[in-house]
Amino acid sequence: MREDHGPVRFGPPAPDPGLPVLPELAEVLAAAADGARPEPPGGGTALREAACAYWARRGLRGGPQHVAAAPGAQSLLLALIAAHGGDVLMPRPCPTTWMPQARLLGRPAYHVPTPAECGGIPDPYALLETVRRVRAEGGRPRLLLLSVADDPTATVAPPELVNEACEAAVAEGLHIISDETWRDTLHRPHDTVLLSPAEMFPGEVTVVSDLAGALTPAAWPVAVARFPDTGRAAVRHARTLDILTALGALVAGPVAHAAAHALGEPDSVTARIRQTAELQARVAAAAHRAVLASGALARPPQAGRHLYADLGPLRSRLATRGVTDSMELEEYLTGRLGAPAPGGHRFGDELGALRVRLGTGPLLGATPQEQRESLTAVEPLKLPHVAKALSDFAAAFDELR
């Protein structure tokens, strides 16, 4: 029952470089650049306290002794999976980094279908069925990964579905790792309710956030994890620190300094987050309309910088172009759009399903100057470079009708 698509034809998808660095953060980083002392394993006190204050403002209180930091989500997730032990479950589709971490550790990993309404969380009934089947086959399901604000689908799971999925997981003895990297990127924050699983089951959920989702540039890798305040969690926290130490996975001192500043959410940072989310919302909505107009399917994007499209209804037209699976779809659309378009097989979807994740970042401009113009424009969709990018994007899908 273990799922493994094996090697893929192409290298990993290139990360979205994001918008130009906020000048204030660059200044903070530069001011700390001559620091010679590295951060200790798990992050220094200032970074961990800043993370605690960030979570407290979102209703998740706790002390810095329950926080660990690492240079990016991959090393942090690897340490967390290793610290918990057992088999790993995750929704289908899921972020590209999840399955490789389990594979690297030699852990059996299983995908669970998501509800029709959203991605990021498992369907509760499918989760129960999967857990019981794995146990019947001699497996040891211990850990569930989920993301309420999801990459790749760009959806936000409704609180009632999150509660049902988490309730099912806890009832079966699974610990939950909630990836909340994209929680601050909601396209319509006043109309979208995001509830962390840690608010519902505080003793059973570890929260993870890659700060590159909204707070820091992708080139400055730093991620933080918040552990429950329980005895078992304290043991896992200590084990996580041991693993990060063994890996040499230490946050660079200047990066930690800038990350702590960003986690403090000064006015400039919160303004940039709002501007970015509003811009991404407009561009993603336009891209979504173009995808639907071609006859393809996609859930309306609600967060993040991506759109997840199902081109299954266009299968016959794609076949005439030599596209019959998601690897070939990735190659075709990457070439046609001139931007990375990773296929659904990278996110745990079946190879034969014609699904693809489309980034909205390339639609904002090819240069830092164009991106800054997009960020500050009253009507960004009317900017020449954005209008042309959207027109070319729509044309690539329109020709498949």
Coordinates of C-alpha atoms in Angstrom, one line a residue:
M1 CA 0.0 0.0 0.0
R2 CA 3.0 2.3 0.4
E3 CA 3.0 4.9 -2.4
D4 CA 6.1 5.8 -4.3
H5 CA 6.2 7.3 -7.8
G6 CA 9.9 6.6 -8.1
P7 CA 12.4 9.0 -9.8
V8 CA 11.1 11.9 -11.8
R9 CA 12.4 13.0 -15.2
F10 CA 13.3 16.6 -14.2
G11 CA 14.9 18.3 -11.2
P12 CA 13.0 19.8 -8.4
P13 CA 10.8 22.8 -9.2
A14 CA 12.6 26.1 -8.9
P15 CA 11.4 28.1 -5.8
D16 CA 9.4 31.3 -6.4
P17 CA 12.0 34.1 -5.9
G18 CA 9.2 36.4 -4.6
L19 CA 9.1 40.1 -4.5
P20 CA 12.1 42.4 -3.9
V21 CA 13.4 42.4 -0.3
L22 CA 11.8 44.9 2.0
P23 CA 14.5 47.6 2.6
E24 CA 14.0 47.7 6.3
L25 CA 14.7 43.9 6.6
A26 CA 17.8 44.3 4.4
E27 CA 19.0 47.0 6.7
V28 CA 18.5 44.8 9.8
L29 CA 20.3 41.9 8.1
A30 CA 23.2 44.2 7.1
A31 CA 23.5 45.6 10.6
A32 CA 24.0 42.1 12.0
A33 CA 26.3 40.9 9.2
D34 CA 29.5 41.3 11.1
G35 CA 28.3 39.0 13.9
A36 CA 30.8 36.1 14.4
R37 CA 28.8 33.9 16.7
P38 CA 26.4 31.3 15.2
E39 CA 22.9 30.7 16.4
P40 CA 22.7 27.6 18.8
P41 CA 20.9 24.5 17.6
G42 CA 17.2 25.3 17.5
G43 CA 17.7 29.0 17.4
G44 CA 18.7 31.7 19.9
T45 CA 16.6 33.2 22.6
A46 CA 15.7 36.4 20.7
L47 CA 14.4 34.4 17.6
R48 CA 12.4 31.9 19.8
E49 CA 10.9 34.7 21.9
A50 CA 9.9 36.6 18.7
A51 CA 8.3 33.4 17.4
C52 CA 6.3 33.0 20.6
A53 CA 5.0 36.5 20.4
Y54 CA 4.0 36.0 16.8
W55 CA 2.0 32.9 17.7
A56 CA 0.5 34.5 20.8
R57 CA -1.0 37.2 18.6
R58 CA -2.7 34.4 16.8
G59 CA -4.1 32.7 19.9
L60 CA -1.3 30.2 20.3
R61 CA 0.5 30.9 23.6
G62 CA 3.6 29.2 24.9
G63 CA 7.2 29.8 26.0
P64 CA 10.4 29.9 24.0
Q65 CA 11.4 26.5 25.6
H66 CA 8.7 25.0 23.3
V67 CA 10.1 26.5 20.1
A68 CA 12.8 25.2 17.7
A69 CA 14.2 27.0 14.6
A70 CA 16.1 25.7 11.6
P71 CA 17.5 27.0 8.3
G72 CA 14.4 26.2 6.3
A73 CA 11.4 24.0 6.4
Q74 CA 13.1 21.0 4.9
S75 CA 15.7 20.4 7.6
L76 CA 13.1 21.2 10.3
L77 CA 10.5 18.8 8.9
L78 CA 13.2 16.1 8.6
A79 CA 14.1 16.5 12.2
L80 CA 10.5 16.5 13.3
I81 CA 9.6 13.3 11.4
A82 CA 12.7 11.6 12.8
A83 CA 11.9 12.7 16.3
H84 CA 8.4 11.3 16.2
G85 CA 9.0 7.9 14.7
G86 CA 6.5 5.6 12.9
D87 CA 4.7 5.8 9.6
V88 CA 3.7 9.1 8.1
L89 CA 0.3 10.1 6.5
M90 CA -0.3 13.2 4.4
P91 CA -3.0 14.5 2.1
R92 CA -3.0 14.1 -1.7
P93 CA -1.7 16.5 -3.1
C94 CA 0.8 17.9 -0.7
P95 CA 3.9 20.1 -0.8
T96 CA 6.8 18.8 -2.8
T97 CA 9.1 18.7 0.3
W98 CA 7.0 16.3 2.4
M99 CA 7.4 13.0 0.8
P100 CA 11.2 13.3 0.2
Q101 CA 11.8 13.8 3.9
A102 CA 10.0 10.6 4.8
R103 CA 11.8 8.7 2.0
L104 CA 15.1 10.0 3.2
L105 CA 14.5 8.6 6.6
G106 CA 13.2 5.3 5.2
R107 CA 9.8 5.9 6.7
P108 CA 6.7 4.4 5.0
A109 CA 4.5 7.2 3.9
Y110 CA 0.9 7.2 2.7
H111 CA -1.3 9.7 0.9
V112 CA -4.9 10.2 1.9
P113 CA -7.5 11.8 -0.4
T114 CA -8.7 15.3 0.4
P115 CA -12.3 16.5 0.7
A116 CA -14.0 18.0 -2.4
E117 CA -14.0 21.5 -0.7
C118 CA -10.3 22.0 -0.3
G119 CA -6.8 20.6 -0.2
G120 CA -4.3 20.5 2.6
I121 CA -6.2 18.2 5.0
P122 CA -7.3 14.5 4.6
D123 CA -10.9 13.5 4.2
P124 CA -11.8 12.2 7.8
Y125 CA -13.3 9.0 6.6
A126 CA -10.5 8.3 4.1
L127 CA -8.1 8.9 6.9
L128 CA -9.7 6.4 9.2
E129 CA -9.8 3.8 6.5
T130 CA -6.2 4.4 5.6
V131 CA -5.0 4.2 9.2
R132 CA -6.9 0.9 9.8
R133 CA -5.6 -0.6 6.5
V134 CA -2.0 0.3 7.3
R135 CA -2.3 -1.3 10.7
A136 CA -3.9 -4.4 9.3
E137 CA -0.8 -4.7 7.0
G138 CA 1.6 -4.4 9.9
G139 CA 2.3 -0.7 9.7
R140 CA 2.7 1.8 12.5
P141 CA 0.9 5.1 11.6
R142 CA 2.1 7.7 14.0
L143 CA 2.2 11.1 12.3
L144 CA -0.2 13.2 10.1
L145 CA 1.1 16.2 8.1
L146 CA -1.4 18.7 7.0
S147 CA -1.7 22.4 5.9
V148 CA -4.8 24.4 6.6
A149 CA -3.6 27.2 4.2
D150 CA -2.4 24.8 1.5
D151 CA 0.4 24.6 -1.0
P152 CA -0.1 23.4 -3.7
T153 CA -3.9 23.9 -4.0
A154 CA -4.0 27.5 -2.6
T155 CA -7.1 26.7 -0.6
V156 CA -8.0 27.3 3.0
A157 CA -9.7 24.4 4.8
P158 CA -13.0 25.3 6.6
P159 CA -12.7 25.1 10.4
E160 CA -15.4 22.4 10.6
L161 CA -13.5 20.1 8.2
V162 CA -10.2 20.8 10.0
N163 CA -11.8 19.8 13.3
E164 CA -13.2 16.6 11.8
A165 CA -9.9 15.5 10.3
C166 CA -8.0 16.3 13.4
E167 CA -10.5 14.6 15.7
A168 CA -10.2 11.5 13.6
A169 CA -6.4 11.7 13.7
V170 CA -6.2 12.2 17.4
A171 CA -8.7 9.3 18.0
E172 CA -6.4 7.0 16.2
G173 CA -3.4 8.1 18.2
L174 CA -1.7 10.2 15.5
H175 CA 0.3 13.3 16.3
I176 CA -0.3 16.2 13.9
I177 CA 2.2 18.5 12.3
S178 CA 0.4 21.6 11.0
D179 CA 2.3 23.4 8.4
E180 CA 1.1 27.0 8.6
T181 CA 3.6 28.6 6.3
W182 CA 0.9 30.4 4.2
R183 CA -1.5 31.5 7.0
D184 CA -0.6 35.2 6.6
T185 CA -1.1 35.2 2.8
L186 CA -4.9 35.0 2.8
H187 CA -6.3 36.7 -0.3
R188 CA -9.4 37.9 1.5
P189 CA -8.6 37.8 5.2
H190 CA -11.9 39.4 6.2
D191 CA -13.9 36.7 4.4
T192 CA -11.8 33.7 5.1
V193 CA -11.7 31.9 8.5
L194 CA -8.5 30.1 9.2
L195 CA -8.3 28.1 12.4
S196 CA -5.1 26.3 13.5
P197 CA -5.4 22.6 14.6
A198 CA -3.3 23.7 17.6
E199 CA -6.3 25.8 18.8
M200 CA -8.5 22.7 18.7
F201 CA -6.2 20.0 20.0
P202 CA -3.3 22.0 21.8
G203 CA -1.6 18.9 23.2
E204 CA -1.6 16.9 20.0
V205 CA -0.3 19.4 17.4
T206 CA 3.1 20.8 16.5
V207 CA 3.0 23.9 14.3
V208 CA 5.6 24.6 11.7
S209 CA 6.1 27.8 9.7
D210 CA 8.6 28.6 6.9
L211 CA 9.0 32.3 7.3
A212 CA 9.5 32.6 3.5
G213 CA 5.8 32.2 3.1
A214 CA 5.1 35.8 4.1
L215 CA 7.7 37.3 6.3
T216 CA 11.2 36.8 4.9
P217 CA 12.9 36.4 1.5
A218 CA 13.3 32.8 0.3
A219 CA 17.1 33.4 0.1
W220 CA 17.2 33.8 3.9
P221 CA 16.2 30.3 5.0
V222 CA 14.6 30.1 8.4
A223 CA 11.6 28.1 9.8
V224 CA 10.2 27.7 13.3
A225 CA 8.3 25.0 15.1
R226 CA 6.0 25.3 18.1
F227 CA 5.7 22.2 20.3
P228 CA 2.8 21.4 22.7
D229 CA 3.4 21.9 26.4
T230 CA 3.4 18.3 27.3
G231 CA 5.9 15.8 28.6
R232 CA 5.9 13.8 25.4
A233 CA 6.4 16.9 23.4
A234 CA 9.3 17.9 25.6
V235 CA 11.1 14.6 24.7
R236 CA 10.4 15.2 21.0
H237 CA 11.6 18.7 21.2
A238 CA 14.9 17.6 22.8
R239 CA 15.2 14.9 20.1
T240 CA 14.6 17.4 17.4
L241 CA 17.4 19.6 18.8
D242 CA 19.7 16.6 18.8
I243 CA 19.0 15.9 15.1
L244 CA 19.4 19.5 14.1
T245 CA 22.7 19.5 15.9
A246 CA 23.8 16.3 14.1
L247 CA 22.8 17.8 10.8
G248 CA 24.6 21.1 11.5
A249 CA 21.2 22.7 10.7
L250 CA 21.9 26.1 12.3
V251 CA 20.2 29.4 11.4
A252 CA 22.7 32.0 10.3
G253 CA 23.1 34.7 12.9
P254 CA 22.3 37.7 10.6
V255 CA 19.3 35.8 9.2
A256 CA 18.0 35.0 12.7
H257 CA 18.3 38.7 13.6
A258 CA 16.3 39.7 10.5
A259 CA 13.8 36.9 11.1
A260 CA 13.2 38.0 14.7
H261 CA 12.6 41.5 13.5
A262 CA 10.1 40.3 10.9
L263 CA 8.3 38.1 13.5
G264 CA 7.8 41.2 15.6
E265 CA 5.6 42.5 12.7
P266 CA 6.5 46.2 12.7
D267 CA 4.3 48.4 10.5
S268 CA 6.5 48.1 7.4
V269 CA 6.3 44.3 7.5
T270 CA 2.6 44.1 8.0
A271 CA 2.0 46.6 5.3
R272 CA 4.2 44.6 2.9
I273 CA 2.3 41.4 3.8
R274 CA -1.1 43.1 3.1
Q275 CA 0.1 44.6 -0.2
T276 CA 1.5 41.3 -1.4
A277 CA -1.6 39.3 -0.5
E278 CA -3.8 41.9 -2.2
L279 CA -1.7 41.8 -5.3
Q280 CA -1.5 38.0 -5.4
A281 CA -5.3 37.8 -4.9
R282 CA -5.9 40.0 -8.0
V283 CA -3.4 38.2 -10.3
A284 CA -4.4 34.7 -9.1
A285 CA -8.1 35.5 -9.7
A286 CA -7.3 36.6 -13.3
A287 CA -5.2 33.5 -13.9
H288 CA -8.0 31.3 -12.4
R289 CA -10.5 32.9 -14.8
A290 CA -8.1 32.1 -17.8
V291 CA -7.8 28.5 -16.7
L292 CA -11.5 28.0 -16.3
A293 CA -12.2 29.7 -19.7
S294 CA -10.1 27.0 -21.4
G295 CA -12.3 24.2 -19.9
A296 CA -9.7 23.1 -17.3
L297 CA -10.6 22.9 -13.6
A298 CA -9.2 24.6 -10.5
R299 CA -10.4 25.5 -7.1
P300 CA -10.6 29.3 -6.5
P301 CA -7.2 30.3 -5.0
Q302 CA -7.6 31.7 -1.4
A303 CA -3.9 32.0 -0.2
G304 CA -0.3 31.9 -1.3
R305 CA 1.3 32.3 -4.7
H306 CA 0.0 29.4 -6.6
L307 CA -2.9 27.9 -8.5
Y308 CA -3.5 24.2 -8.9
A309 CA -5.1 23.2 -12.2
D310 CA -6.6 20.0 -13.5
L311 CA -6.3 19.8 -17.3
G312 CA -8.0 16.4 -17.5
P313 CA -10.9 17.9 -19.5
L314 CA -8.4 18.9 -22.1
R315 CA -6.7 15.5 -22.4
S316 CA -7.5 14.9 -26.1
R317 CA -6.1 18.3 -27.2
L318 CA -3.0 17.8 -25.0
A319 CA -2.5 14.3 -26.5
T320 CA -2.1 15.8 -29.9
R321 CA 0.8 17.8 -28.5
G322 CA 2.4 14.6 -27.0
V323 CA 1.1 15.3 -23.5
T324 CA -0.3 12.2 -21.8
D325 CA 0.8 12.5 -18.2
S326 CA 1.8 15.1 -15.6
M327 CA 5.6 14.9 -16.4
E328 CA 4.9 15.7 -20.0
L329 CA 2.4 18.4 -19.0
E330 CA 5.1 19.9 -16.8
E331 CA 7.6 20.0 -19.7
Y332 CA 5.0 21.4 -22.1
L333 CA 3.7 24.2 -19.9
T334 CA 7.1 25.1 -18.6
G335 CA 8.2 25.7 -22.1
R336 CA 5.0 27.3 -23.3
L337 CA 4.7 29.7 -20.3
G338 CA 8.4 30.3 -19.9
A339 CA 8.1 29.7 -16.1
P340 CA 8.2 26.6 -13.9
A341 CA 5.0 24.6 -14.0
P342 CA 5.6 21.5 -11.8
G343 CA 3.3 18.6 -12.5
G344 CA 1.0 17.0 -10.0
H345 CA 3.3 13.9 -9.6
R346 CA 5.6 16.1 -7.6
F347 CA 2.8 16.7 -5.1
G348 CA 1.7 13.1 -4.7
D349 CA -0.9 13.1 -7.4
E350 CA -1.1 10.2 -9.8
L351 CA 1.2 10.4 -12.8
G352 CA -1.6 9.9 -15.2
A353 CA -3.6 12.8 -13.8
L354 CA -3.0 16.0 -15.8
R355 CA -2.6 18.3 -12.9
V356 CA -0.1 21.2 -12.5
R357 CA 0.8 23.9 -10.1
L358 CA 1.0 27.4 -11.7
G359 CA 2.9 30.1 -9.9
T360 CA 1.5 33.7 -10.0
G361 CA 5.0 35.2 -9.2
P362 CA 6.1 35.3 -12.8
L363 CA 3.1 37.3 -13.8
L364 CA 4.2 40.2 -11.6
G365 CA 7.2 41.3 -13.6
A366 CA 10.5 40.1 -14.8
T367 CA 12.6 42.7 -13.0
P368 CA 12.7 44.1 -9.4
Q369 CA 11.5 47.5 -10.8
E370 CA 8.5 45.9 -12.5
Q371 CA 7.7 43.9 -9.4
R372 CA 7.8 47.0 -7.2
E373 CA 5.5 48.8 -9.7
S374 CA 3.1 45.8 -9.5
L375 CA 3.2 46.0 -5.7
T376 CA 2.4 49.7 -5.4
A377 CA 0.0 50.1 -8.3
V378 CA -3.6 51.0 -7.6
E379 CA -4.7 48.8 -10.6
P380 CA -1.8 46.4 -11.1
L381 CA -3.7 44.3 -13.8
K382 CA -3.5 47.4 -16.0
L383 CA 0.2 47.7 -15.9
P384 CA 1.7 46.9 -19.3
H385 CA 4.0 44.1 -18.1
V386 CA 1.3 42.5 -16.0
A387 CA -1.4 42.8 -18.7
K388 CA 1.0 41.2 -21.2
A389 CA 2.0 38.4 -18.9
L390 CA -1.7 37.6 -18.2
S391 CA -2.5 37.8 -21.9
D392 CA 0.3 35.3 -22.7
F393 CA -0.8 33.1 -19.8
A394 CA -4.4 33.1 -21.1
A395 CA -3.3 32.4 -24.7
A396 CA -1.4 29.3 -23.6
F397 CA -4.6 27.8 -22.2
D398 CA -7.0 29.2 -24.8
E399 CA -5.2 27.3 -27.5
L400 CA -6.1 24.0 -25.8
R401 CA -9.8 24.6 -26.0

